[in-house]
């Protein structure tokens, strides 16, 4: 019979849950502790997926089943690197999988990026989704014109949320504080700017189509024509590049003057490199450098020319991708923002680090959709399977002592029952205002729910006398 194994998974977003699922399937004698910095699980499914995309959130039904397995324990509100060091984790668990994603944003690194009303998409997305870290950010939506830099799905989400009438969002799980501000928004025009061409835009066609359907909003291509060169034509001829071909066709459909009484406008710009933001203390102008493309098909780089283009705007968002963050005790590739690894085995200077694994965005970088993480986590667990069947992977006993140390440190651990209470409360609050849930957006609120639930339970058991 195989040895009992203790595994720790750090992070409870899609890659974390898929890693737990793969571990449970592959190793009958494994028990898994899932650590999450926030009290709430689901990572970007809760705090990244746009509120008007409820279908994408249904994957939490799968995650709930995984979480409820007898072999899984949830430890919410426990930060690895703060409440528990990576070294302590390594001493206590045979297997440690890092799955905490890519929480940082990539900066445009241009002059003026720190002006008032210049933001990263990450902050805005976190804010409207009620992530506690971004709860108190302020977005000045009294501005009429916004620029969003980046042609990926996050930029699409940001543009849609900015332009969508607030009434379209009222029945979603958008955070109440954001809905209130969006309802008063004066934003009427969003310029969605890419540094390369229509054939290189990273929007999935489905998301791009969605941008054409925003009520009362005209979507148009700046300059009234889709311009692509011969290398782009070659790219579009590849059957595997169907998404790009569909995108180019969609963009072509957005050329021309457009008609109708729409009061809002979404304008796509191509071949523009962010140059600088200017303004008297706050954003007033976004200066771009026009680009040409150079290189072989699929390797075309944007080359800045001397020609400038200015977009007058009062708000700017950089939406040019995410980056992983390092945690002390784990090797980190600063340039790529990932943990160096071979198929999920963490490596230090090319040598595997015993017992450490990685999955998801922290492993491969911030690419792909939610489902991409399933195959990624299966690949990581495949490496673990090989390691556990070789004599190399040590068996460790310190798990119970480590868990006990959390209460000694007075860490308010949120377990599965606590989360179910928070969840039920959010749903009940949502029902009152015809939303699927009204999220708690402060950690203290969440912990209050958890502790009052524990108190009620203790009272029921007669351990605590009231009055
Ligand atoms: P992304 O898809 O990688 O797009 C990043 C965009 O930023 C690209 O257009 C890129 O242009 C541009 N960019 C990068 N560096 C730049 C720079 N220095 N200056 C100007 N532009 C720059 O990233 P994302 O939008 O953050 O999305 C992350 C992942 O989440 C993606 O896989 C996405 O599909 C996924 N996601 C999915 C959904 C959904 O399924 N509904 C929703 C949101 C996010 P280049 O191509 O030239 O590098």
Coordinates of C-alpha atoms and ligand atoms in Angstrom, one line a residue:
X1 CA 0.0 0.0 0.0
X2 CA 1.3 3.5 -0.9
X3 CA 2.4 6.0 1.8
X4 CA -0.1 8.6 3.0
X5 CA 0.8 12.0 1.5
X6 CA 0.1 15.5 2.7
X7 CA -0.1 18.1 0.1
X8 CA -0.4 21.9 0.4
X9 CA -1.9 23.9 -2.5
X10 CA -1.2 27.7 -2.2
X11 CA -4.0 29.6 -4.0
X12 CA -7.7 28.8 -4.5
X13 CA -8.2 30.1 -8.1
X14 CA -8.9 27.8 -11.1
X15 CA -5.3 26.4 -11.3
X16 CA -5.4 25.6 -7.5
X17 CA -8.7 23.8 -7.7
X18 CA -7.7 21.9 -10.8
X19 CA -4.5 20.9 -9.0
X20 CA -6.5 19.6 -6.0
X21 CA -8.8 17.7 -8.4
X22 CA -5.9 16.1 -10.2
X23 CA -4.1 15.2 -6.9
X24 CA -7.3 13.5 -5.6
X25 CA -7.7 11.6 -8.8
X26 CA -4.1 10.5 -9.0
X27 CA -3.2 9.7 -5.4
X28 CA -5.7 7.8 -3.4
X29 CA -3.8 8.4 -0.1
X30 CA -3.3 12.1 -0.4
X31 CA -5.0 14.7 1.8
X32 CA -4.8 18.3 0.6
X33 CA -4.7 21.6 2.5
X34 CA -5.7 24.5 0.4
X35 CA -4.3 27.9 1.6
X36 CA -5.8 31.2 0.4
X37 CA -4.7 34.7 1.4
X38 CA -8.3 36.0 1.3
X39 CA -11.2 34.5 3.3
X40 CA -13.0 33.7 0.0
X41 CA -12.1 31.1 -2.6
X42 CA -12.1 31.0 -6.4
X43 CA -9.4 33.6 -7.2
X44 CA -10.1 35.4 -10.5
X45 CA -13.4 33.6 -11.0
X46 CA -14.7 35.8 -8.2
X47 CA -12.6 38.9 -8.6
X48 CA -11.6 38.9 -12.3
X49 CA -14.4 37.5 -14.4
X50 CA -16.7 40.3 -15.4
X51 CA -20.0 40.5 -13.5
X52 CA -22.0 40.4 -16.8
X53 CA -20.4 37.1 -17.6
X54 CA -22.2 34.9 -15.1
X55 CA -21.9 31.8 -17.3
X56 CA -18.1 31.7 -16.8
X57 CA -18.6 31.7 -13.0
X58 CA -20.6 28.5 -13.1
X59 CA -17.3 26.6 -12.8
X60 CA -17.5 27.3 -9.1
X61 CA -20.0 24.5 -8.9
X62 CA -17.2 22.2 -9.9
X63 CA -14.8 23.8 -7.4
X64 CA -17.4 23.5 -4.6
X65 CA -17.5 19.7 -5.1
X66 CA -13.7 19.5 -4.9
X67 CA -13.7 21.7 -1.8
X68 CA -16.2 19.4 -0.1
X69 CA -14.2 16.3 -0.5
X70 CA -13.3 14.6 2.8
X71 CA -9.7 14.7 1.7
X72 CA -9.6 18.5 1.3
X73 CA -9.3 21.2 4.0
X74 CA -9.7 24.9 3.2
X75 CA -7.6 27.4 5.0
X76 CA -8.9 30.9 4.0
X77 CA -7.3 34.1 5.3
X78 CA -3.9 32.5 5.6
X79 CA -1.1 34.2 3.7
X80 CA 1.9 32.0 2.8
X81 CA 5.0 34.1 3.2
X82 CA 3.4 36.0 6.2
X83 CA 1.4 33.7 8.4
X84 CA 3.3 30.6 7.3
X85 CA 6.8 30.7 5.8
X86 CA 7.5 28.6 2.7
X87 CA 10.2 26.8 4.7
X88 CA 7.6 25.8 7.3
X89 CA 5.3 24.5 4.5
X90 CA 8.2 22.5 3.0
X91 CA 8.9 21.0 6.4
X92 CA 5.3 20.0 7.0
X93 CA 4.1 18.8 3.6
X94 CA 5.5 16.1 1.2
X95 CA 4.1 18.1 -1.8
X96 CA 3.7 21.9 -2.1
X97 CA 2.0 23.3 -5.2
X98 CA 2.1 27.1 -5.8
X99 CA -1.0 28.2 -7.6
X100 CA -1.4 31.8 -6.5
X101 CA -1.5 33.2 -10.0
X102 CA -0.3 36.6 -11.3
X103 CA -1.6 39.3 -9.0
X104 CA 0.5 42.2 -10.2
X105 CA -0.1 44.2 -13.4
X106 CA 2.5 45.0 -16.1
X107 CA 3.2 48.7 -16.2
X108 CA 3.4 50.7 -19.4
X109 CA 6.5 52.3 -18.0
X110 CA 5.8 55.7 -19.6
X111 CA 6.2 59.2 -18.3
X112 CA 3.0 60.4 -16.7
X113 CA 1.8 56.9 -15.8
X114 CA 1.4 58.1 -12.2
X115 CA -0.8 61.1 -13.0
X116 CA -4.2 61.3 -11.3
X117 CA -6.8 59.3 -13.3
X118 CA -4.2 57.0 -14.8
X119 CA -4.9 53.4 -13.6
X120 CA -4.1 49.8 -14.3
X121 CA -6.9 47.6 -15.5
X122 CA -6.1 45.3 -12.6
X123 CA -7.2 48.0 -10.1
X124 CA -10.4 48.7 -11.9
X125 CA -11.3 45.1 -12.4
X126 CA -10.6 44.4 -8.7
X127 CA -12.7 47.4 -7.7
X128 CA -15.8 46.6 -9.6
X129 CA -15.6 42.9 -8.6
X130 CA -15.3 43.8 -4.9
X131 CA -11.8 42.5 -4.2
X132 CA -10.9 43.8 -0.7
X133 CA -7.5 45.1 -1.9
X134 CA -9.1 47.5 -4.3
X135 CA -12.3 48.3 -2.4
X136 CA -11.2 51.9 -1.6
X137 CA -9.8 52.9 -5.0
X138 CA -11.3 56.0 -6.5
X139 CA -12.2 56.2 -10.2
X140 CA -13.2 59.6 -11.5
X141 CA -16.0 58.6 -13.9
X142 CA -17.0 62.3 -14.3
X143 CA -14.6 62.2 -17.3
X144 CA -16.2 61.8 -20.8
X145 CA -13.3 60.3 -22.6
X146 CA -11.2 57.3 -21.5
X147 CA -8.3 55.5 -23.2
X148 CA -7.7 51.8 -22.6
X149 CA -4.3 50.4 -23.8
X150 CA -4.1 46.8 -24.8
X151 CA -6.0 44.6 -27.1
X152 CA -6.7 41.6 -24.8
X153 CA -9.9 40.3 -23.1
X154 CA -9.2 42.3 -19.9
X155 CA -9.1 45.5 -22.0
X156 CA -12.4 44.3 -23.5
X157 CA -14.0 43.8 -20.1
X158 CA -12.8 47.2 -18.9
X159 CA -14.2 49.0 -22.0
X160 CA -17.5 47.2 -21.8
X161 CA -18.0 48.0 -18.1
X162 CA -17.1 51.6 -18.7
X163 CA -19.6 52.0 -21.6
X164 CA -22.4 49.7 -20.6
X165 CA -25.5 51.4 -19.1
X166 CA -25.5 50.7 -15.4
X167 CA -29.0 49.2 -15.6
X168 CA -27.5 46.3 -17.6
X169 CA -25.3 45.6 -14.5
X170 CA -27.9 45.9 -11.8
X171 CA -28.9 42.3 -11.7
X172 CA -25.3 41.0 -11.8
X173 CA -22.9 40.4 -8.8
X174 CA -21.1 43.6 -9.4
X175 CA -19.9 45.2 -6.1
X176 CA -22.5 47.7 -4.8
X177 CA -19.9 50.5 -4.4
X178 CA -18.9 50.2 -8.0
X179 CA -22.5 50.1 -9.3
X180 CA -23.2 53.3 -7.5
X181 CA -20.3 55.1 -9.2
X182 CA -21.0 53.6 -12.6
X183 CA -24.6 54.7 -12.4
X184 CA -23.4 58.3 -12.3
X185 CA -20.7 57.8 -14.9
X186 CA -20.2 60.5 -17.6
X187 CA -17.9 58.3 -19.7
X188 CA -19.2 58.5 -23.2
X189 CA -16.2 57.6 -25.4
X190 CA -13.6 54.8 -24.9
X191 CA -10.5 54.6 -27.2
X192 CA -9.2 51.0 -27.2
X193 CA -5.6 51.1 -28.4
X194 CA -3.4 48.3 -29.6
X195 CA 0.3 48.5 -30.4
X196 CA 0.0 46.0 -33.3
X197 CA -2.6 45.4 -35.9
X198 CA -6.1 43.9 -36.2
X199 CA -4.6 40.5 -37.0
X200 CA -2.6 40.5 -33.7
X201 CA -5.3 41.6 -31.4
X202 CA -5.7 39.1 -28.6
X203 CA -9.4 39.4 -28.0
X204 CA -11.2 36.2 -28.3
X205 CA -13.7 36.7 -31.2
X206 CA -16.6 36.0 -28.8
X207 CA -15.5 38.9 -26.5
X208 CA -14.9 41.2 -29.5
X209 CA -18.5 40.4 -30.8
X210 CA -19.7 41.3 -27.3
X211 CA -18.2 44.8 -27.7
X212 CA -20.3 45.4 -30.7
X213 CA -23.5 44.7 -28.8
X214 CA -23.2 47.2 -25.9
X215 CA -26.6 48.9 -25.9
X216 CA -26.7 52.5 -27.2
X217 CA -23.0 52.4 -28.2
X218 CA -21.4 52.7 -31.6
X219 CA -18.3 50.5 -32.1
X220 CA -16.0 51.8 -34.8
X221 CA -12.5 51.4 -36.2
X222 CA -10.5 54.6 -36.2
X223 CA -9.5 55.8 -39.6
X224 CA -12.4 53.9 -41.2
X225 CA -10.2 51.1 -42.7
X226 CA -8.5 47.9 -41.5
X227 CA -5.0 48.0 -42.7
X228 CA -2.9 44.8 -42.8
X229 CA 0.3 43.9 -44.5
X230 CA 1.4 40.9 -46.4
X231 CA 2.9 39.1 -43.4
X232 CA -0.5 39.6 -41.6
X233 CA -2.3 38.0 -44.7
X234 CA 0.1 35.0 -44.3
X235 CA -0.8 34.7 -40.6
X236 CA -4.5 34.8 -41.4
X237 CA -4.1 32.0 -43.9
X238 CA -3.2 29.5 -41.2
X239 CA -6.2 27.4 -40.1
X240 CA -5.0 27.4 -36.5
X241 CA -5.3 31.2 -36.6
X242 CA -9.0 31.2 -37.1
X243 CA -9.7 33.5 -34.1
X244 CA -7.5 36.3 -35.7
X245 CA -9.3 35.8 -39.1
X246 CA -12.7 36.2 -37.3
X247 CA -11.4 39.2 -35.5
X248 CA -10.2 40.9 -38.7
X249 CA -13.6 40.3 -40.3
X250 CA -15.3 41.7 -37.2
X251 CA -13.1 44.8 -37.4
X252 CA -13.9 45.2 -41.1
X253 CA -17.5 45.3 -40.2
X254 CA -16.8 48.2 -37.9
X255 CA -15.4 50.4 -40.6
X256 CA -17.3 53.3 -42.1
X257 CA -19.3 56.1 -40.6
X258 CA -21.9 54.0 -38.7
X259 CA -25.4 55.2 -38.0
X260 CA -28.0 55.5 -35.4
X261 CA -28.7 57.6 -32.3
X262 CA -26.0 56.0 -30.1
X263 CA -24.8 58.3 -27.3
X264 CA -21.6 56.3 -26.6
X265 CA -18.7 55.3 -28.7
X266 CA -16.0 52.7 -28.6
X267 CA -13.2 53.3 -31.0
X268 CA -10.5 50.8 -31.9
X269 CA -7.0 52.1 -32.7
X270 CA -4.2 50.0 -34.1
X271 CA -0.4 50.4 -34.5
X272 CA 0.0 52.9 -31.6
X273 CA 2.7 52.6 -29.0
X274 CA 2.0 54.3 -25.6
X275 CA 4.4 57.2 -25.4
X276 CA 3.5 59.5 -22.5
X277 CA 0.6 60.8 -20.5
X278 CA 0.4 64.6 -20.1
X279 CA -1.7 66.9 -18.0
X280 CA -1.7 69.5 -15.2
X281 CA -1.5 67.0 -12.3
X282 CA -4.2 64.8 -13.9
X283 CA -4.5 63.0 -17.2
X284 CA -5.4 65.3 -20.1
X285 CA -3.6 63.9 -23.2
X286 CA -2.3 60.5 -24.1
X287 CA 0.5 60.8 -26.6
X288 CA 1.2 57.7 -28.8
X289 CA 3.9 57.0 -31.4
X290 CA 2.7 55.4 -34.6
X291 CA 4.1 51.9 -35.2
X292 CA 4.9 49.8 -38.2
X293 CA 5.2 46.0 -38.0
X294 CA 8.4 44.3 -38.8
X295 CA 9.3 40.6 -38.9
X296 CA 8.2 37.2 -40.1
X297 CA 4.6 36.1 -39.8
X298 CA 3.7 35.4 -36.1
X299 CA 6.9 37.2 -35.1
X300 CA 6.0 40.7 -36.1
X301 CA 7.2 43.3 -33.7
X302 CA 5.8 46.8 -33.3
X303 CA 8.5 49.4 -34.3
X304 CA 7.8 52.9 -33.2
X305 CA 8.2 55.7 -35.8
X306 CA 8.6 59.4 -35.2
X307 CA 5.0 60.2 -36.0
X308 CA 2.9 61.1 -33.0
X309 CA -0.8 60.8 -32.3
X310 CA -2.6 62.4 -29.4
X311 CA -5.9 61.4 -27.9
X312 CA -7.4 63.9 -25.6
X313 CA -8.8 62.1 -22.6
X314 CA -9.5 62.4 -18.8
X315 CA -9.0 58.8 -17.9
X316 CA -6.4 56.2 -18.9
X317 CA -6.1 52.5 -18.2
X318 CA -3.1 50.3 -18.9
X319 CA -4.4 46.8 -19.7
X320 CA -1.2 45.1 -21.0
X321 CA -1.2 41.9 -19.0
X322 CA -0.4 40.5 -15.5
X323 CA 2.7 39.4 -13.7
X324 CA 3.3 36.9 -10.9
X325 CA 4.8 38.1 -7.6
X326 CA 7.7 36.4 -5.8
X327 CA 7.3 34.8 -2.4
X328 CA 10.3 34.4 -0.1
X329 CA 11.7 30.9 -0.3
X330 CA 10.6 30.1 -3.9
X331 CA 12.8 30.6 -6.9
X332 CA 11.5 33.4 -9.2
X333 CA 12.1 34.5 -12.8
X334 CA 11.9 38.3 -12.4
X335 CA 11.9 38.9 -16.2
X336 CA 9.0 36.6 -17.0
X337 CA 7.2 37.0 -13.6
X338 CA 6.9 33.3 -13.2
X339 CA 8.3 30.5 -11.0
X340 CA 11.0 28.7 -13.1
X341 CA 9.9 25.1 -13.7
X342 CA 9.9 22.1 -15.9
X343 CA 6.4 21.0 -16.6
X344 CA 5.4 22.2 -13.2
X345 CA 8.5 20.9 -11.2
X346 CA 10.0 24.0 -9.6
X347 CA 13.6 24.5 -10.6
X348 CA 16.4 26.5 -9.1
X349 CA 19.2 27.2 -11.7
X350 CA 17.9 24.3 -13.7
X351 CA 17.8 21.8 -10.8
X352 CA 14.5 20.5 -9.5
X353 CA 13.6 21.7 -6.0
X354 CA 12.4 18.6 -4.0
X355 CA 8.7 18.7 -3.1
X356 CA 7.9 22.1 -4.8
X357 CA 5.6 22.4 -7.8
X358 CA 3.8 25.2 -9.6
X359 CA 0.7 25.5 -11.8
X360 CA -1.4 28.1 -13.7
X361 CA -0.4 31.6 -14.5
X362 CA 2.5 31.4 -12.0
X363 CA 3.9 28.5 -14.1
X364 CA 3.3 29.5 -17.7
X365 CA 2.5 33.3 -17.5
X366 CA -0.9 35.0 -17.7
X367 CA -2.4 33.3 -20.8
X368 CA -5.4 31.2 -21.6
X369 CA -8.9 30.9 -20.4
X370 CA -10.2 29.3 -17.1
X371 CA -10.2 25.8 -18.6
X372 CA -6.6 26.0 -19.8
X373 CA -5.6 25.6 -16.2
X374 CA -7.1 22.1 -16.0
X375 CA -4.6 20.6 -18.5
X376 CA -1.9 22.7 -16.9
X377 CA -2.5 21.3 -13.4
X378 CA -2.9 17.8 -14.7
X379 CA 0.6 18.2 -16.3
X380 CA 2.0 19.3 -12.9
X381 CA 0.4 16.5 -11.0
X382 CA 1.9 14.1 -13.6
X383 CA 5.3 15.2 -12.4
X384 CA 4.3 14.6 -8.8
X385 CA 3.1 11.1 -9.6
X386 CA 6.5 10.3 -11.1
X387 CA 8.2 11.8 -8.0
X388 CA 6.1 10.0 -5.4
X389 CA 6.7 6.6 -7.0
X390 CA 10.5 7.2 -6.9
X391 CA 12.2 6.9 -3.5
X392 CA 13.3 10.6 -3.7
X393 CA 10.2 12.4 -2.3
X394 CA 10.4 12.5 1.5
X395 CA 7.4 11.8 3.7
X396 CA 6.9 14.5 6.3
X397 CA 4.9 14.5 9.6
X398 CA 4.7 18.2 10.6
X399 CA 1.3 19.1 9.1
X400 CA -0.8 18.9 12.3
X401 CA 1.7 20.9 14.3
X402 CA 1.8 23.6 11.6
X403 CA -2.0 23.8 11.6
X404 CA -2.0 24.1 15.4
X405 CA 0.5 26.9 15.2
X406 CA -2.0 29.0 13.3
X407 CA -4.3 29.2 16.2
X408 CA -1.4 29.9 18.5
X409 CA -0.5 32.8 16.2
X410 CA -4.2 33.9 16.4
X411 CA -4.7 33.7 12.7
X412 CA -8.4 33.9 12.0
X413 CA -8.6 30.9 9.7
X414 CA -11.7 30.7 7.5
X415 CA -12.6 27.1 7.0
X416 CA -15.1 25.5 4.6
X417 CA -18.1 26.0 7.0
X418 CA -17.2 29.6 7.5
X419 CA -17.0 30.2 3.8
X420 CA -20.4 28.5 3.3
X421 CA -21.8 31.0 5.8
X422 CA -20.2 34.0 4.0
X423 CA -21.5 32.6 0.8
X424 CA -25.1 32.1 2.2
X425 CA -25.1 35.6 3.6
X426 CA -23.9 37.1 0.3
X427 CA -26.6 35.3 -1.6
X428 CA -29.3 36.4 0.9
X429 CA -28.2 40.0 0.6
X430 CA -28.2 39.6 -3.1
X431 CA -31.8 38.3 -3.1
X432 CA -33.0 41.5 -1.4
X433 CA -31.8 43.5 -4.4
X434 CA -32.4 40.9 -7.2
X435 CA -28.7 40.1 -7.6
X436 CA -27.1 36.6 -7.5
X437 CA -25.1 37.8 -4.5
X438 CA -24.1 41.1 -2.8
X439 CA -20.4 40.5 -2.1
X440 CA -18.7 41.5 1.1
X441 CA -15.8 43.6 0.1
X442 CA -13.9 44.0 3.3
X443 CA -12.0 41.2 5.1
X444 CA -13.3 42.3 8.5
X445 CA -17.0 41.9 7.3
X446 CA -16.2 38.4 6.1
X447 CA -14.4 37.5 9.4
X448 CA -17.4 38.9 11.4
X449 CA -19.7 36.5 9.6
X450 CA -17.4 33.6 10.2
X451 CA -17.0 34.4 13.9
X452 CA -20.7 35.0 14.6
X453 CA -21.4 31.7 12.9
X454 CA -18.9 30.0 15.2
X455 CA -20.4 31.7 18.3
X456 CA -23.9 30.5 17.3
X457 CA -22.6 27.0 16.9
X458 CA -20.9 27.1 20.2
X459 CA -24.1 28.5 21.9
X460 CA -26.1 25.7 20.4
X461 CA -23.7 23.2 21.8
X462 CA -24.3 24.8 25.2
X463 CA -20.6 25.7 25.6
X464 CA -21.3 29.4 25.9
X465 CA -24.0 31.0 28.1
X466 CA -25.5 34.3 26.9
X467 CA -27.0 37.0 29.2
Ligands
LIG1 P1 -3.4 39.6 -23.1 O1 -4.4 38.8 -23.7 O2 -2.0 39.1 -23.1 O3 -3.3 41.1 -23.8 C1 -2.4 42.0 -23.5 C2 -2.4 43.1 -24.5 O4 -1.5 44.1 -24.1 C3 -1.9 42.7 -25.9 O5 -2.7 43.4 -26.9 C4 -0.5 43.2 -26.0 O6 0.0 43.5 -27.3 C5 -0.6 44.4 -25.2 N1 0.7 44.9 -24.6 C6 1.6 44.1 -23.9 N2 2.7 44.9 -23.6 C7 2.4 46.1 -24.1 C8 3.2 47.4 -24.1 N3 4.3 47.5 -23.4 N4 2.6 48.4 -24.7 C9 1.4 48.3 -25.3 N5 0.7 47.2 -25.4 C10 1.2 46.1 -24.8 O7 -3.7 40.0 -21.6 P2 -5.0 40.3 -20.8 O8 -6.0 41.0 -21.6 O9 -4.6 40.8 -19.5 O10 -5.6 38.8 -20.5 C11 -4.9 37.8 -19.7 C12 -5.5 36.5 -20.0 O11 -6.8 36.4 -19.4 C13 -5.7 36.2 -21.5 O12 -5.4 34.9 -21.7 C14 -7.2 36.4 -21.7 O13 -7.7 35.7 -22.8 C15 -7.7 35.9 -20.3 N6 -9.0 36.5 -20.1 C16 -10.1 35.9 -20.6 C17 -11.4 36.4 -20.5 C18 -12.5 35.7 -21.1 O14 -12.4 34.5 -21.5 N7 -13.7 36.3 -21.1 C19 -11.5 37.6 -19.8 C20 -10.4 38.3 -19.3 C21 -9.2 37.7 -19.5 P3 1.0 42.5 -28.0 O15 0.2 41.4 -28.6 O16 1.6 43.4 -29.0 O17 2.0 42.0 -27.0

